[in-house]
Coordinates of C-alpha atoms and ligand atoms in Angstrom, one line a residue:
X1 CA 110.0 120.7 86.6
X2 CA 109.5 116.7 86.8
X3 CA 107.9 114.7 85.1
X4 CA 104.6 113.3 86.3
X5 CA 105.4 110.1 88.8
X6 CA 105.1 106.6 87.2
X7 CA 104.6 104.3 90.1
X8 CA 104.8 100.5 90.0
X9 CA 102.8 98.4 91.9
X10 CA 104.6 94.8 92.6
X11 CA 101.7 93.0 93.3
X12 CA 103.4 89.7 95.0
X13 CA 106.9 88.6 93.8
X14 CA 108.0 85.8 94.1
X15 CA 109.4 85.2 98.1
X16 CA 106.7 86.9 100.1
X17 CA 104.2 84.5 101.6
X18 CA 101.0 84.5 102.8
X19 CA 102.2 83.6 106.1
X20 CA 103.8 86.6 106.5
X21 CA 101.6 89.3 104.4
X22 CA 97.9 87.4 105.0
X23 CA 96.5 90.1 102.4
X24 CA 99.1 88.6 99.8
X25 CA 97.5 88.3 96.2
X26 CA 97.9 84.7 95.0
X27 CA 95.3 83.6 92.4
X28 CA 94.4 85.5 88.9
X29 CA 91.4 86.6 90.6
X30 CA 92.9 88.6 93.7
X31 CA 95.4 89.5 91.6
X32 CA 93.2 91.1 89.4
X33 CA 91.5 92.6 92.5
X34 CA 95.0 94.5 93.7
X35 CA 95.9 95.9 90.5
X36 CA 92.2 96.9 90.4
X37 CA 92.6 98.8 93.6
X38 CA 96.5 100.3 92.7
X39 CA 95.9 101.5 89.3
X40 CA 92.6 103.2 91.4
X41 CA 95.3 104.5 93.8
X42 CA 97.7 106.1 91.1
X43 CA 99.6 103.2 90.3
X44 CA 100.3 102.7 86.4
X45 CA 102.5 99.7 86.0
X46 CA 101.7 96.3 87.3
X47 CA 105.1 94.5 88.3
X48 CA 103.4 90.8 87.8
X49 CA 104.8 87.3 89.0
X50 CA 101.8 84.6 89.4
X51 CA 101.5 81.7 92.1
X52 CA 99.8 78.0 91.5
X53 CA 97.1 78.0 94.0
X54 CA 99.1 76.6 96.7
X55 CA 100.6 79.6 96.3
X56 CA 104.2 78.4 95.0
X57 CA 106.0 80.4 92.8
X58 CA 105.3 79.5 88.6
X59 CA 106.6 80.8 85.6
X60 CA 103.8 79.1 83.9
X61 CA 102.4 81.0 80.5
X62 CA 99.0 79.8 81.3
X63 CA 99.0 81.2 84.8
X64 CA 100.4 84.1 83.5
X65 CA 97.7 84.4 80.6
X66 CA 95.2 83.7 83.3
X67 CA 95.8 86.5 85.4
X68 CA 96.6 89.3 82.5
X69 CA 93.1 88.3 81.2
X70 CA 91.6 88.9 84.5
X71 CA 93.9 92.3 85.0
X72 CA 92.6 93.7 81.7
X73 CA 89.2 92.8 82.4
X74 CA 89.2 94.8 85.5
X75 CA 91.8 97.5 84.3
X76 CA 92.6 97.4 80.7
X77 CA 94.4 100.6 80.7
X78 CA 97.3 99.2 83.1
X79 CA 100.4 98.4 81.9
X80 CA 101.4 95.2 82.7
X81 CA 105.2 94.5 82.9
X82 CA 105.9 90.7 83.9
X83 CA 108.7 89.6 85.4
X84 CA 111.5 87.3 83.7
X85 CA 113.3 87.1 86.9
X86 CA 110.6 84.2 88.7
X87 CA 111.8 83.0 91.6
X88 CA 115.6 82.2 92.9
X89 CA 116.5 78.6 91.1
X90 CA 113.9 78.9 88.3
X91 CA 114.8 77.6 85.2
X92 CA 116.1 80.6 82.4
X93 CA 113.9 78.3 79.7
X94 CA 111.0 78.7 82.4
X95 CA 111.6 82.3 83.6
X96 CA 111.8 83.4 79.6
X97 CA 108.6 81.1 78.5
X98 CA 106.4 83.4 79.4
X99 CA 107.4 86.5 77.3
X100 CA 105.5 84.6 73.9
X101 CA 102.3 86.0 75.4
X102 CA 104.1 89.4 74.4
X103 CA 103.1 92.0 77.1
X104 CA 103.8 95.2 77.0
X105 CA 106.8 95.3 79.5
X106 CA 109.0 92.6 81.3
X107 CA 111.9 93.1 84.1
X108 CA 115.4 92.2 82.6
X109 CA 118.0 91.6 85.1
X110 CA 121.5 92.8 84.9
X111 CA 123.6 90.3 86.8
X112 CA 124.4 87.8 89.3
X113 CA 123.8 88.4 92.8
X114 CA 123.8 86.6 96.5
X115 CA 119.8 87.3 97.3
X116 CA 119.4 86.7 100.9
X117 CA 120.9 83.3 101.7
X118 CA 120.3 82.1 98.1
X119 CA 122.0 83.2 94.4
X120 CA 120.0 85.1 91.6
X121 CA 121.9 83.4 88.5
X122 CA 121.9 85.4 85.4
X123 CA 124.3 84.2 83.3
X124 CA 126.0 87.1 80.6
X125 CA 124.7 84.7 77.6
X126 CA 120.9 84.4 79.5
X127 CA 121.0 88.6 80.0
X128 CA 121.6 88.5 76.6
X129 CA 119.2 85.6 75.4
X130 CA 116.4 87.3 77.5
X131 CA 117.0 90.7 75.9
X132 CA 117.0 89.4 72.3
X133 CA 113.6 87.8 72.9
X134 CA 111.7 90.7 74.8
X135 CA 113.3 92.6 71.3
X136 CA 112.0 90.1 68.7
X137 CA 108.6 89.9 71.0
X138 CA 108.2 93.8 70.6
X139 CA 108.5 93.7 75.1
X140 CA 109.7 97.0 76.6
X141 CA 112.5 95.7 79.3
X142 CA 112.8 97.0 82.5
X143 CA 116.3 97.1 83.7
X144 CA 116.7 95.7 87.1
X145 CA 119.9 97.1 89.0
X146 CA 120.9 95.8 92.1
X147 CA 124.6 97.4 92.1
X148 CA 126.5 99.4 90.7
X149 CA 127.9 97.0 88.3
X150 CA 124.9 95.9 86.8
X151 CA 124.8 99.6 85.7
X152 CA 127.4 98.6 83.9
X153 CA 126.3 95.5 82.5
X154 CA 123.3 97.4 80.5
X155 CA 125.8 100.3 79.3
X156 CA 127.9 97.7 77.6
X157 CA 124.9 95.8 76.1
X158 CA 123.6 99.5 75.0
X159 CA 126.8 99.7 72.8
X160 CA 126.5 96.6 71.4
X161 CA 123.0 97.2 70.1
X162 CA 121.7 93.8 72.6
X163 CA 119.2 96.7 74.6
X164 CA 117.7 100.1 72.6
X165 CA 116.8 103.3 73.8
X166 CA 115.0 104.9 75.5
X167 CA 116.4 102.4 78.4
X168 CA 114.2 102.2 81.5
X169 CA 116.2 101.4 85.1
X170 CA 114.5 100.3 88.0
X171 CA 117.0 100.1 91.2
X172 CA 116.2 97.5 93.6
X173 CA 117.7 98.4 96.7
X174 CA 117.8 96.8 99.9
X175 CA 118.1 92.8 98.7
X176 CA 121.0 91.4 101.2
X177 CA 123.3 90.7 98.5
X178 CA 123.0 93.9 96.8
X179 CA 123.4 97.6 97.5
X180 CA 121.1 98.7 100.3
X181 CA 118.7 101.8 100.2
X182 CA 120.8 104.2 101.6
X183 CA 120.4 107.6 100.4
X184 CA 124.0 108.0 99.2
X185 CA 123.7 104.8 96.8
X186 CA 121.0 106.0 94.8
X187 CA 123.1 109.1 94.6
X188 CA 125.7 107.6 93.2
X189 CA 123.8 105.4 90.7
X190 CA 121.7 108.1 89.1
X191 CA 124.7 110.1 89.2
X192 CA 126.6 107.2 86.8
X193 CA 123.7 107.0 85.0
X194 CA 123.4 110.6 83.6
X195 CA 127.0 110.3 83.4
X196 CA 127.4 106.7 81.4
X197 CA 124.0 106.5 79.3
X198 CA 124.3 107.5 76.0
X199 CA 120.6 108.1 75.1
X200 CA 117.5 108.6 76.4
X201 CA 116.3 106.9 79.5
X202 CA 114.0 106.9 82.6
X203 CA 114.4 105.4 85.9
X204 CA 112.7 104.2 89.1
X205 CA 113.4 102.7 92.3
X206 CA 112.3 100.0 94.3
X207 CA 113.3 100.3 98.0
X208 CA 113.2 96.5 99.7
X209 CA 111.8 96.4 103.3
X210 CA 112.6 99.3 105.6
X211 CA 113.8 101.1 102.8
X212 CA 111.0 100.9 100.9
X213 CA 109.6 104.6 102.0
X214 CA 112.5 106.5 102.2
X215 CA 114.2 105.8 98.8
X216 CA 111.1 106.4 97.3
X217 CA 110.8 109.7 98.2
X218 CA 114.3 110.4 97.8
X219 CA 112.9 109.4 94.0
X220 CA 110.0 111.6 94.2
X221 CA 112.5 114.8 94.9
X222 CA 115.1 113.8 92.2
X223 CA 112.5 113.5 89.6
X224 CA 113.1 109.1 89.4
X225 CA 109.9 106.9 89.4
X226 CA 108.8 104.9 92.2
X227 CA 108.0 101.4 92.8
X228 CA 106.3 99.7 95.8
X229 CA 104.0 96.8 96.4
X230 CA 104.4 93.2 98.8
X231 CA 107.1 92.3 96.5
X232 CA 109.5 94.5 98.1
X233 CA 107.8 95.2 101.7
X234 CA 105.2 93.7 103.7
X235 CA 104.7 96.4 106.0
X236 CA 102.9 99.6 105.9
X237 CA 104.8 101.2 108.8
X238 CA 107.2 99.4 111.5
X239 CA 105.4 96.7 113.4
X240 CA 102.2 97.2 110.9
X241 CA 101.4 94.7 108.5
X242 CA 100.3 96.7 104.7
X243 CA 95.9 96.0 104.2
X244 CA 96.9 96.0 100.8
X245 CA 99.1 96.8 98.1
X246 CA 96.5 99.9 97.3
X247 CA 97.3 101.6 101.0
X248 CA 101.4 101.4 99.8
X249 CA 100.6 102.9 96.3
X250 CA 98.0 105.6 98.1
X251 CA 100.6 106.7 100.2
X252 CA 103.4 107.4 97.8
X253 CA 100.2 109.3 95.4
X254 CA 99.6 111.3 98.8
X255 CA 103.3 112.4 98.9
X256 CA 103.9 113.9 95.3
X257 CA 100.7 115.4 95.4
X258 CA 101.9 116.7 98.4
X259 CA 104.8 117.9 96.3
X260 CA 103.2 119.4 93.5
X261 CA 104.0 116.4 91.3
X262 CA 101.3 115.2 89.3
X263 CA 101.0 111.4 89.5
X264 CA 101.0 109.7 85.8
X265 CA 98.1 107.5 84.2
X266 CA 98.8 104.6 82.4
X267 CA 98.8 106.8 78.9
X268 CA 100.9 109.7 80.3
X269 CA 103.1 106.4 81.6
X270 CA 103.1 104.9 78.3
X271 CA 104.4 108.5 76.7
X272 CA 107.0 108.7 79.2
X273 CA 108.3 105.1 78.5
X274 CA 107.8 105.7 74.9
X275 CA 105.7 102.4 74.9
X276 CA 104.4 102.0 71.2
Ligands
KMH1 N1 112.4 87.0 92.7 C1 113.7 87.6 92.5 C2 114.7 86.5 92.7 C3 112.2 90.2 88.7 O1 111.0 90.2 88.9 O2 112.7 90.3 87.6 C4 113.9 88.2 91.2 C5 112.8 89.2 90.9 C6 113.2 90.1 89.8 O3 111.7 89.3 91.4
ZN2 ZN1 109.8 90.8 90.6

């Protein structure tokens, strides 16, 4: 039997624009809006990166402050995991800054990578710099896995004491760069995983694009987590832009009720991540 379904809703990263995805949440207040309307729609996790108004990327603290207070005011039972990745070229002294406001959960990701036409540096001594801080802040890291060697990566900083169980993955598949979301890689990463991880753990995946619905439920059968949201896909189908990150989290709740698996609240989520 599988656990209930945690499922993430990536509100609006750090790439997508508004050009492109018009329903794109930039400011704390539409933010706070969307995760209104996912958490409504079975998501539990809010995957956040925050915009200026102009809608450029920011690793800010008081943006991030900003819309967490306008989240909680809306939703206070979400969990709220930001992300420490920003956008490609940020700063690691910026994309770490905002982890003092201690929230519950932050991404933590496990290597280099080509991302599209660009690089996603992440240096061996910033993985480890950004995984000592989310520890001394009391933050629950998300592992983000793009490859198979990243899978690596965490196992080795596992043994070394640098990450703790229970260890939470989240594969990303589908950034041009990294492994795509066909079924046979996520296959083969859980399948390393349940082999290579000493402890307890929980994972998820994030399909990117086209891939966004089909890896997830491939996750939904082999009892992973899901994660979805204008982060990762713009669309709702082919040709048909998403009316909101709600309609993407609705969809996948739809599914695994579908399948007889219950979808988590934030406090069954919390008990499954072992959030304290
Ligand atoms: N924007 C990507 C380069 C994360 O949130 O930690 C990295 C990213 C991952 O979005
Ligand atoms: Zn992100």
């Amino acid at each position: 039997m599988n656990k209930p379904l945690i499922i993430t809703c990536a509100l609006t990263g750090a790439e997508t624009t508004r050009e492109k995805q018009p329903n794109l949440p930039v400011t704390p207040k539409e933010q706070a809006q969307a995760a209104e309307e996912a958490v409504r729609a079975g998501a539990s996790v809010i995957h956040l990166h925050v915009r200026e108004d102009d809608g450029s990327p920011t690793q800010r603290p008081e943006r991030f402050e900003e819309s967490i207070r306008a989240i909680r005011a809306r939703v206070p039972e979400a969990i709220i995991q930001i992300s420490t990745g920003g956008a490609v070229g940020e700063s690691i002294e910026n994309r770490a800054r905002p982890l003092a406001l201690k929230p519950e959960m932050a991404s933590l990701n496990l290597g280099t990578m080509n991302f599209g036409e660009e690089i996603f540096y992440n240096h061996p001594r910033d993985i480890v710099g950004l995984a000592s801080k989310m520890h001394q802040f009391g933050v629950t890291p998300e592992l983000e896995i793009y490859e198979a060697g990243m899978l690596e990566n965490a196992f080795r900083l596992a043994k070394q004491g640098i990450l703790r169980e229970p260890l939470h993955f989240q594969f990303v598949l589908g950034v041009p760069g990294g492994m795509s979301g066909h079924p046979a890689n996520l296959v083969h990463l859980v399948g390393l995983l349940k082999e290579g991880a000493k402890g307890e753990f929980t994972w998820g995946v994030a399909g990117v694009g086209r891939f966004q619905l089909p890896v997830a439920v491939q996750a939904l059968v082999m009892g992973g987590h899901i994660r979805v949201g204008f982060e990762d896909n713009i669309f709702y189908k082919k040709g048909e832009i998403a009316q909101s990150n709600a309609q993407l989290v609705e969809r996948i709740s739809r599914i695994s009720n579908e399948l007889g698996r219950e979808v988590a609240t934030p406090a069954v989520a919390r008990k499954i991540l072992k959030l304290s």
